[in-house]
Amino acid sequence: MYRRLVIAVSVMVLLPLFFLVPAYAHFEHFTHYNNRGGDVGPHYAYEALEPEYAGPNEPVAIMFSVQDHDGRDTYNIHTMVEIYSATTGERLKAWPWTQQEIGDFQVFYNFPELGSYQIVLSVAKDGNPVNPNSIDPPRTTLSSNTGC
């Protein structure tokens, strides 16, 4: 009897706490090495690759989870994703400005060879109009925030 009471009280106390804690990075599997998180203006963006290590020309899901700084989901954000070669700085792929219904989304890419790459996520500022389905010119500096 005492054990049932303790379990019932524990469930009643702990279950509501589950709903108070924000969820960070809504990934099925959080990779160990090929992931990162960082500030993107008023948002915090997590990025992960699935599979974490893929060979050249094998499809890779580049997954993003864009949230506010309190870990809450974001909605109706405009994003643009770019991939650059870390050695040459050449832009290899760009996805146009797209309105994401929710901040959890992914794009797919086949990295052409083994090496280092820079994945750039741009999120439009609130009130900063973007041209939907357009692609900004390549960045001269990868840390550039022009148009974001």
PDB file of C-alpha atoms in Angstrom:
ATOM      1  CA  MET A   1       0.000   0.000   0.000  1.00  0.00           C
ATOM      2  CA  TYR A   2       2.754   2.422   1.014  1.00  0.00           C
ATOM      3  CA  ARG A   3       4.677   1.651  -2.205  1.00  0.00           C
ATOM      4  CA  ARG A   4       1.610   2.398  -4.389  1.00  0.00           C
ATOM      5  CA  LEU A   5       1.091   5.682  -2.563  1.00  0.00           C
ATOM      6  CA  VAL A   6       4.725   6.720  -3.136  1.00  0.00           C
ATOM      7  CA  ILE A   7       4.496   5.825  -6.842  1.00  0.00           C
ATOM      8  CA  ALA A   8       1.204   7.693  -7.247  1.00  0.00           C
ATOM      9  CA  VAL A   9       2.544  10.804  -5.491  1.00  0.00           C
ATOM     10  CA  SER A  10       5.769  10.655  -7.507  1.00  0.00           C
ATOM     11  CA  VAL A  11       3.843  10.504 -10.777  1.00  0.00           C
ATOM     12  CA  MET A  12       1.575  13.375  -9.707  1.00  0.00           C
ATOM     13  CA  VAL A  13       4.572  15.538  -8.753  1.00  0.00           C
ATOM     14  CA  LEU A  14       7.000  14.676 -11.556  1.00  0.00           C
ATOM     15  CA  LEU A  15       4.644  14.394 -14.533  1.00  0.00           C
ATOM     16  CA  PRO A  16       3.673  18.086 -14.555  1.00  0.00           C
ATOM     17  CA  LEU A  17       7.381  19.018 -14.434  1.00  0.00           C
ATOM     18  CA  PHE A  18       7.828  17.214 -17.747  1.00  0.00           C
ATOM     19  CA  PHE A  19       5.663  19.851 -19.415  1.00  0.00           C
ATOM     20  CA  LEU A  20       7.563  22.770 -17.860  1.00  0.00           C
ATOM     21  CA  VAL A  21      10.997  21.798 -19.174  1.00  0.00           C
ATOM     22  CA  PRO A  22      11.607  22.991 -22.735  1.00  0.00           C
ATOM     23  CA  ALA A  23      12.829  20.468 -25.282  1.00  0.00           C
ATOM     24  CA  TYR A  24      16.168  21.249 -26.865  1.00  0.00           C
ATOM     25  CA  ALA A  25      17.055  19.997 -30.347  1.00  0.00           C
ATOM     26  CA  HIS A  26      14.253  17.742 -31.438  1.00  0.00           C
ATOM     27  CA  PHE A  27      16.490  15.103 -32.987  1.00  0.00           C
ATOM     28  CA  GLU A  28      15.844  11.389 -32.814  1.00  0.00           C
ATOM     29  CA  HIS A  29      19.558  10.903 -32.251  1.00  0.00           C
ATOM     30  CA  PHE A  30      21.938  13.682 -31.204  1.00  0.00           C
ATOM     31  CA  THR A  31      25.198  12.972 -32.991  1.00  0.00           C
ATOM     32  CA  HIS A  32      28.472  13.031 -31.092  1.00  0.00           C
ATOM     33  CA  TYR A  33      30.818  14.909 -33.427  1.00  0.00           C
ATOM     34  CA  ASN A  34      29.039  16.324 -36.469  1.00  0.00           C
ATOM     35  CA  ASN A  35      26.626  18.568 -34.621  1.00  0.00           C
ATOM     36  CA  ARG A  36      26.629  21.983 -33.117  1.00  0.00           C
ATOM     37  CA  GLY A  37      24.456  24.713 -31.780  1.00  0.00           C
ATOM     38  CA  GLY A  38      24.791  28.460 -31.870  1.00  0.00           C
ATOM     39  CA  ASP A  39      23.078  31.813 -31.762  1.00  0.00           C
ATOM     40  CA  VAL A  40      21.347  32.966 -34.921  1.00  0.00           C
ATOM     41  CA  GLY A  41      20.027  36.399 -33.924  1.00  0.00           C
ATOM     42  CA  PRO A  42      17.109  35.978 -31.516  1.00  0.00           C
ATOM     43  CA  HIS A  43      17.166  32.212 -32.066  1.00  0.00           C
ATOM     44  CA  TYR A  44      19.330  29.298 -31.048  1.00  0.00           C
ATOM     45  CA  ALA A  45      19.892  26.745 -33.815  1.00  0.00           C
ATOM     46  CA  TYR A  46      21.018  23.163 -33.445  1.00  0.00           C
ATOM     47  CA  GLU A  47      22.409  21.269 -36.434  1.00  0.00           C
ATOM     48  CA  ALA A  48      23.130  17.564 -36.861  1.00  0.00           C
ATOM     49  CA  LEU A  49      23.963  15.202 -39.694  1.00  0.00           C
ATOM     50  CA  GLU A  50      22.304  11.832 -40.245  1.00  0.00           C
ATOM     51  CA  PRO A  51      24.152   9.615 -40.785  1.00  0.00           C
ATOM     52  CA  GLU A  52      26.869  11.261 -38.752  1.00  0.00           C
ATOM     53  CA  TYR A  53      29.606   9.991 -41.066  1.00  0.00           C
ATOM     54  CA  ALA A  54      28.787   9.290 -44.694  1.00  0.00           C
ATOM     55  CA  GLY A  55      31.090   8.493 -47.548  1.00  0.00           C
ATOM     56  CA  PRO A  56      31.473  10.711 -50.613  1.00  0.00           C
ATOM     57  CA  ASN A  57      28.298  11.027 -52.702  1.00  0.00           C
ATOM     58  CA  GLU A  58      26.147   9.306 -50.097  1.00  0.00           C
ATOM     59  CA  PRO A  59      22.958  11.147 -49.093  1.00  0.00           C
ATOM     60  CA  VAL A  60      23.092  13.005 -45.797  1.00  0.00           C
ATOM     61  CA  ALA A  61      20.203  14.655 -43.954  1.00  0.00           C
ATOM     62  CA  ILE A  62      21.278  18.019 -42.551  1.00  0.00           C
ATOM     63  CA  MET A  63      18.823  18.561 -39.715  1.00  0.00           C
ATOM     64  CA  PHE A  64      18.081  21.834 -37.960  1.00  0.00           C
ATOM     65  CA  SER A  65      16.160  22.643 -34.817  1.00  0.00           C
ATOM     66  CA  VAL A  66      15.677  26.410 -34.473  1.00  0.00           C
ATOM     67  CA  GLN A  67      14.287  27.551 -31.132  1.00  0.00           C
ATOM     68  CA  ASP A  68      14.113  30.675 -29.028  1.00  0.00           C
ATOM     69  CA  HIS A  69      16.619  31.139 -26.215  1.00  0.00           C
ATOM     70  CA  ASP A  70      14.175  29.542 -23.757  1.00  0.00           C
ATOM     71  CA  GLY A  71      14.064  26.307 -25.769  1.00  0.00           C
ATOM     72  CA  ARG A  72      10.603  26.883 -27.243  1.00  0.00           C
ATOM     73  CA  ASP A  73       9.738  25.991 -30.830  1.00  0.00           C
ATOM     74  CA  THR A  74       9.789  28.664 -33.505  1.00  0.00           C
ATOM     75  CA  TYR A  75       7.163  28.942 -36.214  1.00  0.00           C
ATOM     76  CA  ASN A  76       6.941  30.543 -39.661  1.00  0.00           C
ATOM     77  CA  ILE A  77      10.594  31.496 -39.926  1.00  0.00           C
ATOM     78  CA  HIS A  78      12.331  32.185 -43.226  1.00  0.00           C
ATOM     79  CA  THR A  79      15.578  30.289 -43.713  1.00  0.00           C
ATOM     80  CA  MET A  80      18.279  29.860 -46.317  1.00  0.00           C
ATOM     81  CA  VAL A  81      20.910  27.101 -46.115  1.00  0.00           C
ATOM     82  CA  GLU A  82      24.298  27.123 -47.832  1.00  0.00           C
ATOM     83  CA  ILE A  83      27.227  24.706 -47.982  1.00  0.00           C
ATOM     84  CA  TYR A  84      30.769  25.934 -48.577  1.00  0.00           C
ATOM     85  CA  SER A  85      34.049  24.119 -49.033  1.00  0.00           C
ATOM     86  CA  ALA A  86      36.150  24.912 -45.957  1.00  0.00           C
ATOM     87  CA  THR A  87      39.346  24.731 -48.010  1.00  0.00           C
ATOM     88  CA  THR A  88      38.416  26.891 -50.998  1.00  0.00           C
ATOM     89  CA  GLY A  89      35.522  28.954 -49.625  1.00  0.00           C
ATOM     90  CA  GLU A  90      33.514  28.076 -52.744  1.00  0.00           C
ATOM     91  CA  ARG A  91      29.773  27.780 -52.291  1.00  0.00           C
ATOM     92  CA  LEU A  92      28.816  24.264 -53.341  1.00  0.00           C
ATOM     93  CA  LYS A  93      25.064  24.326 -52.729  1.00  0.00           C
ATOM     94  CA  ALA A  94      22.395  26.778 -51.661  1.00  0.00           C
ATOM     95  CA  TRP A  95      18.753  26.235 -50.810  1.00  0.00           C
ATOM     96  CA  PRO A  96      16.523  29.287 -51.425  1.00  0.00           C
ATOM     97  CA  TRP A  97      14.793  31.345 -48.771  1.00  0.00           C
ATOM     98  CA  THR A  98      11.963  29.149 -47.551  1.00  0.00           C
ATOM     99  CA  GLN A  99       9.271  29.698 -44.966  1.00  0.00           C
ATOM    100  CA  GLN A 100       9.491  26.867 -42.458  1.00  0.00           C
ATOM    101  CA  GLU A 101       6.220  26.129 -40.686  1.00  0.00           C
ATOM    102  CA  ILE A 102       8.207  24.981 -37.661  1.00  0.00           C
ATOM    103  CA  GLY A 103      11.884  25.415 -36.775  1.00  0.00           C
ATOM    104  CA  ASP A 104      12.577  21.677 -37.060  1.00  0.00           C
ATOM    105  CA  PHE A 105      13.440  20.933 -40.692  1.00  0.00           C
ATOM    106  CA  GLN A 106      16.026  19.208 -42.842  1.00  0.00           C
ATOM    107  CA  VAL A 107      17.677  19.402 -46.231  1.00  0.00           C
ATOM    108  CA  PHE A 108      19.542  16.637 -48.051  1.00  0.00           C
ATOM    109  CA  TYR A 109      22.971  16.786 -49.646  1.00  0.00           C
ATOM    110  CA  ASN A 110      25.600  14.432 -51.054  1.00  0.00           C
ATOM    111  CA  PHE A 111      29.014  15.745 -50.007  1.00  0.00           C
ATOM    112  CA  PRO A 112      31.258  15.255 -53.070  1.00  0.00           C
ATOM    113  CA  GLU A 113      34.436  14.131 -51.281  1.00  0.00           C
ATOM    114  CA  LEU A 114      35.986  13.621 -47.876  1.00  0.00           C
ATOM    115  CA  GLY A 115      36.907  16.938 -46.336  1.00  0.00           C
ATOM    116  CA  SER A 116      35.729  19.877 -44.277  1.00  0.00           C
ATOM    117  CA  TYR A 117      32.642  21.892 -45.090  1.00  0.00           C
ATOM    118  CA  GLN A 118      30.901  24.924 -43.642  1.00  0.00           C
ATOM    119  CA  ILE A 119      27.121  24.698 -43.331  1.00  0.00           C
ATOM    120  CA  VAL A 120      25.561  28.154 -43.071  1.00  0.00           C
ATOM    121  CA  LEU A 121      22.012  28.655 -41.794  1.00  0.00           C
ATOM    122  CA  SER A 122      20.497  32.089 -42.315  1.00  0.00           C
ATOM    123  CA  VAL A 123      17.313  33.090 -40.513  1.00  0.00           C
ATOM    124  CA  ALA A 124      15.592  36.301 -41.611  1.00  0.00           C
ATOM    125  CA  LYS A 125      15.022  38.899 -38.930  1.00  0.00           C
ATOM    126  CA  ASP A 126      11.409  39.565 -38.010  1.00  0.00           C
ATOM    127  CA  GLY A 127      10.134  42.287 -40.282  1.00  0.00           C
ATOM    128  CA  ASN A 128      13.124  41.960 -42.656  1.00  0.00           C
ATOM    129  CA  PRO A 129      11.526  41.004 -45.975  1.00  0.00           C
ATOM    130  CA  VAL A 130      13.158  38.270 -47.992  1.00  0.00           C
ATOM    131  CA  ASN A 131      12.408  37.277 -51.532  1.00  0.00           C
ATOM    132  CA  PRO A 132      10.874  33.799 -51.180  1.00  0.00           C
ATOM    133  CA  ASN A 133      12.502  31.131 -53.318  1.00  0.00           C
ATOM    134  CA  SER A 134      15.483  33.382 -54.033  1.00  0.00           C
ATOM    135  CA  ILE A 135      19.121  32.693 -53.226  1.00  0.00           C
ATOM    136  CA  ASP A 136      21.393  35.432 -51.907  1.00  0.00           C
ATOM    137  CA  PRO A 137      24.791  35.921 -53.564  1.00  0.00           C
ATOM    138  CA  PRO A 138      27.633  33.812 -52.129  1.00  0.00           C
ATOM    139  CA  ARG A 139      29.241  35.224 -49.004  1.00  0.00           C
ATOM    140  CA  THR A 140      32.676  36.729 -49.283  1.00  0.00           C
ATOM    141  CA  THR A 141      33.212  35.996 -45.589  1.00  0.00           C
ATOM    142  CA  LEU A 142      31.526  33.008 -44.032  1.00  0.00           C
ATOM    143  CA  SER A 143      30.734  35.016 -40.907  1.00  0.00           C
ATOM    144  CA  SER A 144      28.867  37.639 -42.970  1.00  0.00           C
ATOM    145  CA  ASN A 145      25.314  38.326 -41.824  1.00  0.00           C
ATOM    146  CA  THR A 146      24.246  40.400 -44.816  1.00  0.00           C
ATOM    147  CA  GLY A 147      20.481  40.170 -45.312  1.00  0.00           C
ATOM    148  CA  CYS A 148      19.895  38.215 -42.120  1.00  0.00           C
TER     149      CYS A 148
END
